[in-house]
Amino acid sequence: LHSQEFEDHYAASAAKVSDGSSKWYFTDLSEAIRYQDKAIKAVDGYLYELPIPKDPVKAFSSETYRNWFSPDWQHISEKGHGQIAHGIQTLIKSKILESSSLKSSASSLSPLLDLKMKSGDIWEESGAGNDMCATWFLTGTCPHEHSQELKLRVFDQRHGKQALELPPYGNDDDDKRNDNDAVASANTIQIVNPYRYKMALYLSFMTTGPAPSLYPQTQVTIIHTANAVLNKDDSNDKHDQSLPTNTQQTITIDPTSRHMGEHNVHVVKSELVGILQPGEHTVYIQPLERTELPFRIVGTGIAPPPPFDISSSKKKNK
């Protein structure tokens, strides 16, 4: 995207658009937008979008637009993330000012702003405002300790995309597993929740679509192995340091991308896989079938738990 080769290719293509021998157009995302609008309405949310030029030719010719994206033209660059962060901050500030200027009942506020403005304690105890994420998709730097069975590999040489790859299903370890032994897998990642609150763990992994996926359905098991070590002199600390360890959560991941219908896609998906207690956890990851490609993990995220019971998903607690 930022190479001279692209500049030359763009110039030749743009010339064809100018003389009428070629036409550029944006991909029809109406179906995805429909789901997006439905989700926004369901949570009484707001939408922030990067500015979109009406002319697709301008999207390529403008250095501003191009610099918002990584070289593969699919993922947001550091400058793009900065633009989005600024836009979201501006949106939140404007909504807070708009809500406070109404000087009406709390019901006029969105649920999130209502919670923040009515009770700082509730906001603080919920863990809201805290989050952390890690991705090695384009950097190749994974901050988590992991077993040697997980290999960090470049799977897209052209764009330098990297992932932690699991061994394929069908090795000796799989033969020793059974449905009642969810943690026999040697494929592990160590995850630490550094906050005083329960937090949600998200895994980011590669998917393909339409079905069937080129990646295997995969079982993820989280075990809480050690509580957080906190400052006992903190009189405001309400964290229970005697939380039971060895609690287990298991979920099955389906690495199929369905949001683009019958279009062939190979994209990253992030999915909630469990709730983390404060402290240390071991995440066991086991493919459940042999497929063309090995299961690939490209990132993790820790954020406040969602306002719904995740037990309604394919999750099991023991």
XYZ file of C-alpha atoms in Angstrom:
318
model
C 0.000 0.000 0.000
C 2.861 2.398 0.792
C 5.301 1.133 -1.847
C 6.383 2.598 -5.172
C 4.936 -0.479 -6.854
C 1.519 0.457 -5.498
C 1.980 4.083 -6.621
C 2.709 2.927 -10.185
C -0.206 0.463 -10.191
C -2.554 3.123 -8.811
C -1.494 5.679 -11.423
C -2.147 3.224 -14.267
C -5.534 2.191 -12.846
C -6.614 5.770 -12.127
C -5.845 6.705 -15.725
C -8.301 4.050 -16.903
C -10.966 5.466 -14.572
C -10.376 8.932 -15.993
C -10.807 7.824 -19.599
C -13.897 5.790 -18.748
C -12.443 2.372 -19.560
C -12.585 1.239 -15.941
C -14.831 1.859 -12.945
C -14.056 1.635 -9.253
C -16.645 1.061 -6.567
C -16.835 0.262 -2.843
C -17.745 -3.255 -1.733
C -21.410 -3.612 -0.795
C -21.470 -3.953 3.000
C -25.189 -3.370 3.453
C -25.699 -6.743 5.155
C -22.863 -6.132 7.630
C -24.146 -2.600 8.274
C -27.593 -4.007 9.030
C -26.158 -6.223 11.773
C -24.046 -3.319 13.007
C -27.067 -1.030 13.334
C -29.007 -3.773 15.098
C -26.197 -4.192 17.660
C -25.974 -0.444 18.256
C -29.696 -0.231 18.855
C -29.649 -3.236 21.220
C -27.180 -1.562 23.609
C -28.323 2.044 23.099
C -24.892 2.755 21.670
C -23.235 5.260 19.391
C -21.263 4.738 16.192
C -17.919 6.305 15.371
C -16.580 5.870 11.849
C -13.402 6.976 10.162
C -14.234 9.563 7.500
C -15.016 7.793 4.230
C -14.449 9.510 0.860
C -17.348 9.241 -1.562
C -14.960 8.598 -4.430
C -12.958 5.321 -4.096
C -10.229 6.789 -6.295
C -9.667 9.481 -3.663
C -9.273 6.804 -0.986
C -6.148 5.592 -2.773
C -4.813 8.946 -3.931
C -5.064 10.683 -0.553
C -2.049 10.064 1.669
C -4.227 10.801 4.730
C -6.587 7.915 4.032
C -3.809 5.514 3.075
C -1.801 6.218 6.231
C -4.723 5.058 8.374
C -4.177 1.496 7.141
C -1.457 -1.149 7.305
C 0.259 -2.223 4.053
C -2.336 -4.961 3.466
C -5.128 -2.323 3.204
C -7.179 -4.406 5.657
C -5.930 -3.546 9.141
C -5.670 -0.203 10.888
C -2.195 1.323 11.257
C -0.829 3.132 14.318
C -1.922 6.448 12.817
C -5.350 4.992 12.112
C -5.697 3.821 15.719
C -4.723 7.315 16.860
C -7.402 8.842 14.639
C -10.033 6.416 15.983
C -9.012 7.026 19.622
C -9.313 10.782 19.126
C -12.675 10.381 17.416
C -14.082 8.178 20.196
C -12.846 10.553 22.905
C -14.477 13.460 21.097
C -17.737 11.510 20.722
C -17.852 10.546 24.421
C -17.115 14.091 25.574
C -19.822 15.490 23.306
C -22.399 12.973 24.587
C -21.534 13.700 28.235
C -21.907 17.445 27.638
C -25.094 16.880 25.667
C -26.571 14.694 28.408
C -25.603 17.026 31.257
C -26.983 20.052 29.429
C -30.398 18.416 29.231
C -30.750 18.718 33.028
C -33.487 16.121 32.939
C -33.984 12.719 34.554
C -31.241 10.098 34.494
C -33.333 8.098 32.062
C -32.352 10.561 29.360
C -28.767 9.329 29.540
C -27.349 6.261 27.876
C -26.886 3.384 30.360
C -23.090 3.730 30.379
C -23.065 7.479 31.017
C -25.883 7.105 33.517
C -23.786 4.602 35.491
C -20.703 6.805 35.388
C -22.479 9.994 36.454
C -24.726 8.484 39.132
C -22.224 6.390 41.048
C -18.471 6.554 40.862
C -18.262 3.572 43.251
C -20.281 1.324 40.958
C -18.169 2.447 38.018
C -14.956 1.762 39.910
C -15.988 -1.656 41.237
C -17.157 -2.836 37.817
C -13.670 -2.467 36.336
C -15.096 -0.226 33.632
C -12.467 1.904 31.953
C -9.771 -0.759 32.404
C -8.629 -2.953 29.556
C -5.495 -4.243 27.921
C -4.765 -6.049 24.692
C -1.845 -7.665 22.930
C -1.416 -8.588 19.300
C 1.511 -10.157 17.488
C -0.298 -10.295 14.143
C 2.000 -7.768 12.475
C 4.805 -7.425 15.053
C 5.705 -11.039 15.858
C 6.110 -10.080 19.532
C 3.970 -12.137 21.935
C 4.113 -10.923 25.575
C 2.615 -14.104 27.053
C 4.551 -17.136 28.239
C 3.437 -20.171 26.284
C 4.349 -23.813 25.848
C 6.947 -24.774 23.275
C 4.277 -26.677 21.348
C 2.860 -23.314 20.244
C 5.068 -21.935 17.478
C 5.178 -18.276 16.419
C 5.236 -18.438 12.626
C 4.842 -16.122 9.647
C 1.866 -17.548 7.747
C 1.537 -14.724 5.201
C 4.947 -13.958 3.715
C 3.676 -11.139 1.509
C 2.262 -9.064 4.383
C 4.359 -10.431 7.249
C 1.368 -11.706 9.241
C 2.255 -13.905 12.190
C 0.429 -16.196 14.611
C 0.916 -18.706 17.382
C 0.161 -21.985 15.631
C -1.127 -25.106 17.371
C 0.116 -28.554 16.371
C -2.389 -30.255 14.066
C -5.025 -32.542 15.515
C -4.163 -36.221 15.444
C -0.822 -36.343 17.274
C -0.017 -38.625 20.210
C -1.401 -36.165 22.781
C -4.810 -36.250 21.084
C -4.902 -40.039 21.330
C -4.478 -39.760 25.109
C -7.299 -37.220 25.518
C -10.899 -37.931 26.359
C -13.978 -35.755 26.814
C -13.557 -35.753 30.601
C -9.939 -34.597 30.470
C -10.122 -31.043 29.172
C -6.588 -30.084 30.213
C -4.572 -32.990 28.791
C -3.453 -30.684 25.982
C 0.144 -29.432 26.193
C -0.786 -26.274 24.257
C -0.892 -23.573 26.931
C -0.713 -19.792 27.301
C -0.206 -18.033 30.645
C -2.577 -15.083 31.159
C -2.458 -12.663 34.103
C -5.395 -10.457 35.104
C -3.599 -7.535 36.817
C -6.804 -5.818 37.946
C -8.694 -6.107 41.248
C -11.822 -7.179 39.408
C -13.114 -10.087 37.416
C -12.352 -9.387 33.775
C -13.350 -10.984 30.473
C -10.732 -12.738 28.351
C -10.938 -12.503 24.568
C -8.890 -14.514 22.094
C -8.199 -13.254 18.583
C -7.721 -15.992 16.003
C -7.810 -16.578 12.275
C -11.011 -17.635 10.539
C -12.155 -18.375 7.009
C -15.537 -18.250 5.362
C -17.908 -19.399 4.130
C -18.285 -22.729 5.947
C -16.672 -25.138 6.299
C -13.704 -23.331 7.805
C -10.141 -24.208 6.852
C -9.365 -24.018 10.575
C -10.396 -26.591 13.207
C -13.031 -26.181 15.875
C -10.989 -25.743 19.018
C -11.567 -26.221 22.735
C -10.313 -23.557 25.148
C -10.097 -24.225 28.891
C -9.168 -21.558 31.453
C -7.913 -22.521 34.910
C -7.351 -19.955 37.662
C -3.985 -20.966 39.127
C -3.010 -18.166 41.542
C -4.667 -15.164 43.184
C -3.385 -11.638 42.745
C -0.913 -10.312 45.307
C -2.383 -7.031 46.491
C -1.338 -4.279 48.856
C -2.864 -5.229 52.218
C -2.460 -1.642 53.469
C -5.030 -0.445 50.923
C -8.067 0.091 53.162
C -10.265 0.696 50.125
C -9.355 -2.646 48.562
C -12.446 -4.863 48.622
C -10.804 -7.724 46.721
C -11.168 -11.163 48.320
C -7.669 -12.681 48.311
C -9.019 -16.090 49.307
C -10.735 -16.788 45.984
C -10.655 -20.500 45.127
C -8.114 -21.523 42.510
C -8.290 -24.384 39.996
C -11.755 -23.231 38.903
C -12.259 -24.306 35.307
C -14.118 -22.845 32.318
C -14.328 -24.499 28.917
C -15.663 -23.212 25.597
C -15.542 -24.453 22.000
C -14.496 -21.976 19.320
C -15.866 -22.142 15.782
C -13.323 -20.419 13.480
C -15.844 -19.776 10.707
C -16.442 -16.268 9.406
C -20.085 -15.755 8.431
C -20.402 -11.974 8.266
C -19.578 -11.747 4.542
C -22.092 -14.315 3.302
C -20.734 -16.392 0.426
C -17.680 -14.185 -0.161
C -14.388 -15.986 0.482
C -12.662 -14.332 3.435
C -9.628 -15.038 5.617
C -9.872 -12.688 8.579
C -9.265 -12.248 12.310
C -12.093 -12.840 14.780
C -12.122 -11.995 18.503
C -14.288 -14.044 20.838
C -15.071 -14.008 24.550
C -13.722 -17.273 26.001
C -14.192 -16.819 29.756
C -14.000 -14.695 32.883
C -10.687 -14.113 34.660
C -10.358 -13.797 38.419
C -7.649 -11.377 39.605
C -4.356 -13.222 39.295
C -2.778 -15.920 37.142
C -4.434 -18.334 34.729
C -3.380 -21.155 32.444
C -5.256 -21.359 29.149
C -5.290 -24.806 27.520
C -6.031 -24.885 23.788
C -6.878 -28.082 21.910
C -7.989 -28.571 18.276
C -10.933 -30.953 17.944
C -10.513 -31.961 14.309
C -7.953 -32.144 11.528
C -8.327 -29.444 8.898
C -6.284 -27.897 6.105
C -4.794 -25.189 8.365
C -3.633 -25.294 12.016
C -5.482 -23.158 14.584
C -3.800 -19.736 14.709
C -3.936 -17.259 17.604
C -2.975 -13.647 16.862
C -3.873 -11.758 20.031
C -5.559 -11.490 23.421
C -7.700 -8.904 25.160
C -8.768 -8.293 28.760
C -11.787 -6.063 29.349
C -14.698 -5.615 31.798
C -17.179 -8.512 31.635
C -20.161 -7.994 29.321
C -23.575 -7.166 30.833
C -24.943 -10.626 30.076
C -24.433 -14.203 31.249
C -21.871 -15.883 28.993
C -23.099 -19.290 30.185
C -25.672 -19.003 27.396
C -22.817 -19.711 24.961
C -21.010 -23.021 24.532
C -19.312 -22.540 27.881
C -19.093 -25.124 30.659
C -18.020 -24.524 34.276
C -16.638 -27.129 36.630
